[in-house]
PDB file of C-alpha atoms in Angstrom:
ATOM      1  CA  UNK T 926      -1.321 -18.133  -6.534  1.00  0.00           C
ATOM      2  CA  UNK T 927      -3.126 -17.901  -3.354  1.00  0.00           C
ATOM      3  CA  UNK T 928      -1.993 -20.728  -0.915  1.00  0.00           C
ATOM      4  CA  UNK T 929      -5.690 -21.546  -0.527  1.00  0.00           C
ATOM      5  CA  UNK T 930      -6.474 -23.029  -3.482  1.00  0.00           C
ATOM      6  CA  UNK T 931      -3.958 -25.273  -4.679  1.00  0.00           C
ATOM      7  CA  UNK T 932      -4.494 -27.240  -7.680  1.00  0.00           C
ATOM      8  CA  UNK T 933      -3.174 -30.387  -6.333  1.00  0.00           C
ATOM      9  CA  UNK T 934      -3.583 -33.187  -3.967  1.00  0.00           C
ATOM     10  CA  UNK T 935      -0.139 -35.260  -2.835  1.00  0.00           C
ATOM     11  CA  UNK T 936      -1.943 -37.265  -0.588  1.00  0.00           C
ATOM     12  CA  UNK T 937      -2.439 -40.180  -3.274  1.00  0.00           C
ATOM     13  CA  UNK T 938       1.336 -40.021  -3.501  1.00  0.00           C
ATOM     14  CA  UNK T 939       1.273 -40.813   0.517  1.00  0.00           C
ATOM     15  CA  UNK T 940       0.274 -44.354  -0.238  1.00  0.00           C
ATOM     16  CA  UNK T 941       2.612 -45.431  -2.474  1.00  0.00           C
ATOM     17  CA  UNK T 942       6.877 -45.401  -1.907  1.00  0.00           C
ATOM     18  CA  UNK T 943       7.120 -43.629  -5.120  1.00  0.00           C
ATOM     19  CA  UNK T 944       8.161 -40.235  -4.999  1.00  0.00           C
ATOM     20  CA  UNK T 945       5.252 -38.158  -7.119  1.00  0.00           C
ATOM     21  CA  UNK T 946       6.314 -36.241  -9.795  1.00  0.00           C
ATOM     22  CA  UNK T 947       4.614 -32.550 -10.158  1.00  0.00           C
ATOM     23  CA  UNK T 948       5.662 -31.099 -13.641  1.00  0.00           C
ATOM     24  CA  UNK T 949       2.552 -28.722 -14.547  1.00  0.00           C
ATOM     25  CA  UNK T 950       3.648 -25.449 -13.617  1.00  0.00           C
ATOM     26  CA  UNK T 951       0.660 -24.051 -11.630  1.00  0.00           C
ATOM     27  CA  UNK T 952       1.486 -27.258  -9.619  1.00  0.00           C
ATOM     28  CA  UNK T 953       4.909 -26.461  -9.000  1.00  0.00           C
ATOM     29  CA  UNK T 954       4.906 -22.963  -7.939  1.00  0.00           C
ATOM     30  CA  UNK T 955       1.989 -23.474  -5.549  1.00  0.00           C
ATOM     31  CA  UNK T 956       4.702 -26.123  -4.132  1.00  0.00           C
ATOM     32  CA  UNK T 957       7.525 -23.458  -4.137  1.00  0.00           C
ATOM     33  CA  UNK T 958       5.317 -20.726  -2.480  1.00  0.00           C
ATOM     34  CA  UNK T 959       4.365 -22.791   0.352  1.00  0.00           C
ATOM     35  CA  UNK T 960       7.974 -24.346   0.381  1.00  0.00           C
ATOM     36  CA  UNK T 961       9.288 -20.594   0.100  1.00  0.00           C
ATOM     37  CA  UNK T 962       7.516 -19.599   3.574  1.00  0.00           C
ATOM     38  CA  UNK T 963       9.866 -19.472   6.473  1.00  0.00           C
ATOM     39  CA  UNK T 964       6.332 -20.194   8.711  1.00  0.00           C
ATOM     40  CA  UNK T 965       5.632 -23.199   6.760  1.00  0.00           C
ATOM     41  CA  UNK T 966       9.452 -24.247   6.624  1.00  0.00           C
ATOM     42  CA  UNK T 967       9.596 -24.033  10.739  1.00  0.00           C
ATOM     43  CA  UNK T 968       6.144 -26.428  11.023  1.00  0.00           C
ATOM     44  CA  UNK T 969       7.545 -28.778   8.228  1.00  0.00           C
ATOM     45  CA  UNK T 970      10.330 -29.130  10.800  1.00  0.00           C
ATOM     46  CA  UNK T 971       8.523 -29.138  14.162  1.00  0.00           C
ATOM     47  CA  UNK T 972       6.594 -31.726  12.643  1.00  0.00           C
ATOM     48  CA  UNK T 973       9.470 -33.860  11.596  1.00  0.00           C
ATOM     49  CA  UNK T 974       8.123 -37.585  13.165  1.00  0.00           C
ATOM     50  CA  UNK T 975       6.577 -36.081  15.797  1.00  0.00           C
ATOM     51  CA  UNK T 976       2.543 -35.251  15.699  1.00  0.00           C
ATOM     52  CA  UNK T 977       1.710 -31.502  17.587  1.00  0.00           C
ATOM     53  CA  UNK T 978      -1.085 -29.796  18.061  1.00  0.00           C
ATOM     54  CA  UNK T 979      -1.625 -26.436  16.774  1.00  0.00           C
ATOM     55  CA  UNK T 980      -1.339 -24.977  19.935  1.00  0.00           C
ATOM     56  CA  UNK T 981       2.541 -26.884  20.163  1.00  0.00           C
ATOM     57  CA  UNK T 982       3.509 -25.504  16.842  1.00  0.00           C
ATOM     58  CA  UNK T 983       2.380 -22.403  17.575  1.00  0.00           C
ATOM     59  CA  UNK T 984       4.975 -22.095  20.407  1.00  0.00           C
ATOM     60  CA  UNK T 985       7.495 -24.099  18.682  1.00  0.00           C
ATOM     61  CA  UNK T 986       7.795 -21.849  15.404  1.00  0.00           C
ATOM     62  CA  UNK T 987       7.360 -18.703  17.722  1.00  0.00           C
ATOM     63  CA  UNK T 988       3.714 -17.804  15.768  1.00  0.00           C
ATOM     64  CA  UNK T 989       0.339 -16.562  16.556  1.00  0.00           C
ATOM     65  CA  UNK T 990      -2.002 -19.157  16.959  1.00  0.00           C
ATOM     66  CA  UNK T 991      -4.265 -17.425  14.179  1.00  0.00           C
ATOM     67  CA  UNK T 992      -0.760 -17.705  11.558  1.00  0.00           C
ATOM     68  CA  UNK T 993      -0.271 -21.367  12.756  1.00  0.00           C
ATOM     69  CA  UNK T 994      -3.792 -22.475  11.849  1.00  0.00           C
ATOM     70  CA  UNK T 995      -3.716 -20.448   8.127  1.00  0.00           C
ATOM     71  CA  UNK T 996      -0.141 -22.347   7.671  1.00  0.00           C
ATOM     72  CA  UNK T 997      -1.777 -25.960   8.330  1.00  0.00           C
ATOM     73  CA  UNK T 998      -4.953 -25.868   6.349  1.00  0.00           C
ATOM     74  CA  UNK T 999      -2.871 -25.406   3.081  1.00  0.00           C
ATOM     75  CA  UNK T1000      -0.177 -27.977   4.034  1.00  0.00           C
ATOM     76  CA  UNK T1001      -2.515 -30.441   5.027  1.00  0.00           C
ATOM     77  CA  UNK T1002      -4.122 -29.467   1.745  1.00  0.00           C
ATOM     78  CA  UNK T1003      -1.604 -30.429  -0.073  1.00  0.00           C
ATOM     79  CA  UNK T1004      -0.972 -33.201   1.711  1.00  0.00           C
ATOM     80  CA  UNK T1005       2.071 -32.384   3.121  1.00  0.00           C
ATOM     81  CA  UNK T1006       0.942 -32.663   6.384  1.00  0.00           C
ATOM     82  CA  UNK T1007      -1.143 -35.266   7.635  1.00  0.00           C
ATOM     83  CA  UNK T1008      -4.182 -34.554  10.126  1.00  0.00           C
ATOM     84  CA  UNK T1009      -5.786 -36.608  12.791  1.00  0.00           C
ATOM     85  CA  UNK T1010      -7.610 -36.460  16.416  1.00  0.00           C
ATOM     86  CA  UNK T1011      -5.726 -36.558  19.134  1.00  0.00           C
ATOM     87  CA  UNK T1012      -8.237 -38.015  21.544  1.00  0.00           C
ATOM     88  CA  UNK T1013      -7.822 -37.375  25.505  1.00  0.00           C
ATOM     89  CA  UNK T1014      -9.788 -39.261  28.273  1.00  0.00           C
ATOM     90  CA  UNK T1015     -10.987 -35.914  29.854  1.00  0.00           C
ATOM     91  CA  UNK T1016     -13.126 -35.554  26.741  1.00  0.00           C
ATOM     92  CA  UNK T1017     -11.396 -32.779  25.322  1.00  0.00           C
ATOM     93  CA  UNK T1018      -9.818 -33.593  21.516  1.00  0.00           C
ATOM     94  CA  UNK T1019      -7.224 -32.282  19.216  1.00  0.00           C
ATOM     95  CA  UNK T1020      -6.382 -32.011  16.056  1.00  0.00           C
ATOM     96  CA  UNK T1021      -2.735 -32.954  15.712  1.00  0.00           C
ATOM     97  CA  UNK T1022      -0.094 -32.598  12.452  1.00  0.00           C
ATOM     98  CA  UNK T1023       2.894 -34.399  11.148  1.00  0.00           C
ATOM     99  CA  UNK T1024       5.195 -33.769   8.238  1.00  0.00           C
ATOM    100  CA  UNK T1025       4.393 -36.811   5.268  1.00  0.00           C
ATOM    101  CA  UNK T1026       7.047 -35.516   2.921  1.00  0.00           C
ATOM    102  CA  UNK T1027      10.069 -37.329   3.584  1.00  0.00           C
ATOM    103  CA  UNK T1028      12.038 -35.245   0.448  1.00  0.00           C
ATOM    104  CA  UNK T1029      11.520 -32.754  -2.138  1.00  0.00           C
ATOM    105  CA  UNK T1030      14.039 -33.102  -5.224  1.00  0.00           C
ATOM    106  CA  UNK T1031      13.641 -30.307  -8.260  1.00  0.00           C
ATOM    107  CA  UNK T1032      15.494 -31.398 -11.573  1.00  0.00           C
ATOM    108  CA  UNK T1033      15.556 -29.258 -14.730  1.00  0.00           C
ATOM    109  CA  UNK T1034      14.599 -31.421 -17.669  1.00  0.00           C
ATOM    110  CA  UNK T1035      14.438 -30.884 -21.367  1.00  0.00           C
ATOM    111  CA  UNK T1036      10.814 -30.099 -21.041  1.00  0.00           C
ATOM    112  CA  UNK T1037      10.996 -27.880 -18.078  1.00  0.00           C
ATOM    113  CA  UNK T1038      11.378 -27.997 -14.400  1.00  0.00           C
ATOM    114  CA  UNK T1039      10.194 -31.044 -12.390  1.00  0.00           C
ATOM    115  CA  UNK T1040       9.987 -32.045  -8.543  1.00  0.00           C
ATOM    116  CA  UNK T1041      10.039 -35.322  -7.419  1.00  0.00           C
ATOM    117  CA  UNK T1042       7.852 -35.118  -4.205  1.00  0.00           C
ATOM    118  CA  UNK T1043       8.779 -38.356  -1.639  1.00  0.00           C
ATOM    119  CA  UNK T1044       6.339 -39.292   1.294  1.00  0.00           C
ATOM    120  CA  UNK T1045       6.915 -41.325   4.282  1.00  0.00           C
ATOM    121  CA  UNK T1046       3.880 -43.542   5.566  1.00  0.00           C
ATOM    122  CA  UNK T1047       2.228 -42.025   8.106  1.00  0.00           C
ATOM    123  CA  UNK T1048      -0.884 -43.287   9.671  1.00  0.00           C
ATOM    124  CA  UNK T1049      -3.738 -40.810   9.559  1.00  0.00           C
ATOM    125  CA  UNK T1050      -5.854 -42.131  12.538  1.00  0.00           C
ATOM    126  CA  UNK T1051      -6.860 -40.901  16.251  1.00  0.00           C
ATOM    127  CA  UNK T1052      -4.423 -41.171  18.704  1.00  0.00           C
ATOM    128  CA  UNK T1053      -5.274 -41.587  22.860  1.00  0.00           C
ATOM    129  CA  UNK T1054      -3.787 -39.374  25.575  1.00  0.00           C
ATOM    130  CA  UNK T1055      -3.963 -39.601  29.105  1.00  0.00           C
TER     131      UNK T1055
END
């Protein structure tokens, strides 16, 4: 499944301190393939409580800027990321990222496999720079 269209939306999950559980199995491996993805492992982690820019987590994982940007649009997707502006007095703004998913837990259950998905709360508004 193409990590552009995934079937699912965690960002409802990010409001509540349940963890969401994804048992449909389109669900799940869209989860695993992004989850699988050593690019989208390394901006997980660069994003760990700290916002960045593209531009920063482009340098941080070591990626082309063009790689960086086609990694965020389907973790933000998902919801997995969280996006807002970055907003600098010299008039120049920027999107910035940071990781929402505090844990991902996979159990195998009588009717299958199931991941418990756990968000932390994570305000999704503009932030100033000097």
């Amino acid at each position: 499944m193409s990590q552009a269209s995934l079937p699912f939306d965690f960002r409802s999950a990010t409001a509540s301190s349940e963890p969401r559980v994804v048992d449909d199995h389109a669900e799940v491996d869209a989860l695993f393939s992004l989850l699988e993805d050593d690019d989208c492992r390394c901006i997980l982690d660069a994003t760990d409580g700290v916002a960045r820019s593209a531009s920063e987590l482009s340098e941080a994982c070591d990626l082309p800027l063009s790689t960086t940007y086609r990694k965020l649009d389907p973790l933000a997707d998902a919801g997995l990321l969280s996006k807002r502006l970055r907003i600098s007095r010299s008039g120049t703004h920027t999107a910035e990222y940071e990781r929402t998913v505090d844990d991902v837990t996979v159990s195998v259950t009588p009717s299958g496999v199931e991941v418990r998905v756990s968000h932390r709360d994570v305000t999704e508004s503009a932030s100033v720079t000097a």
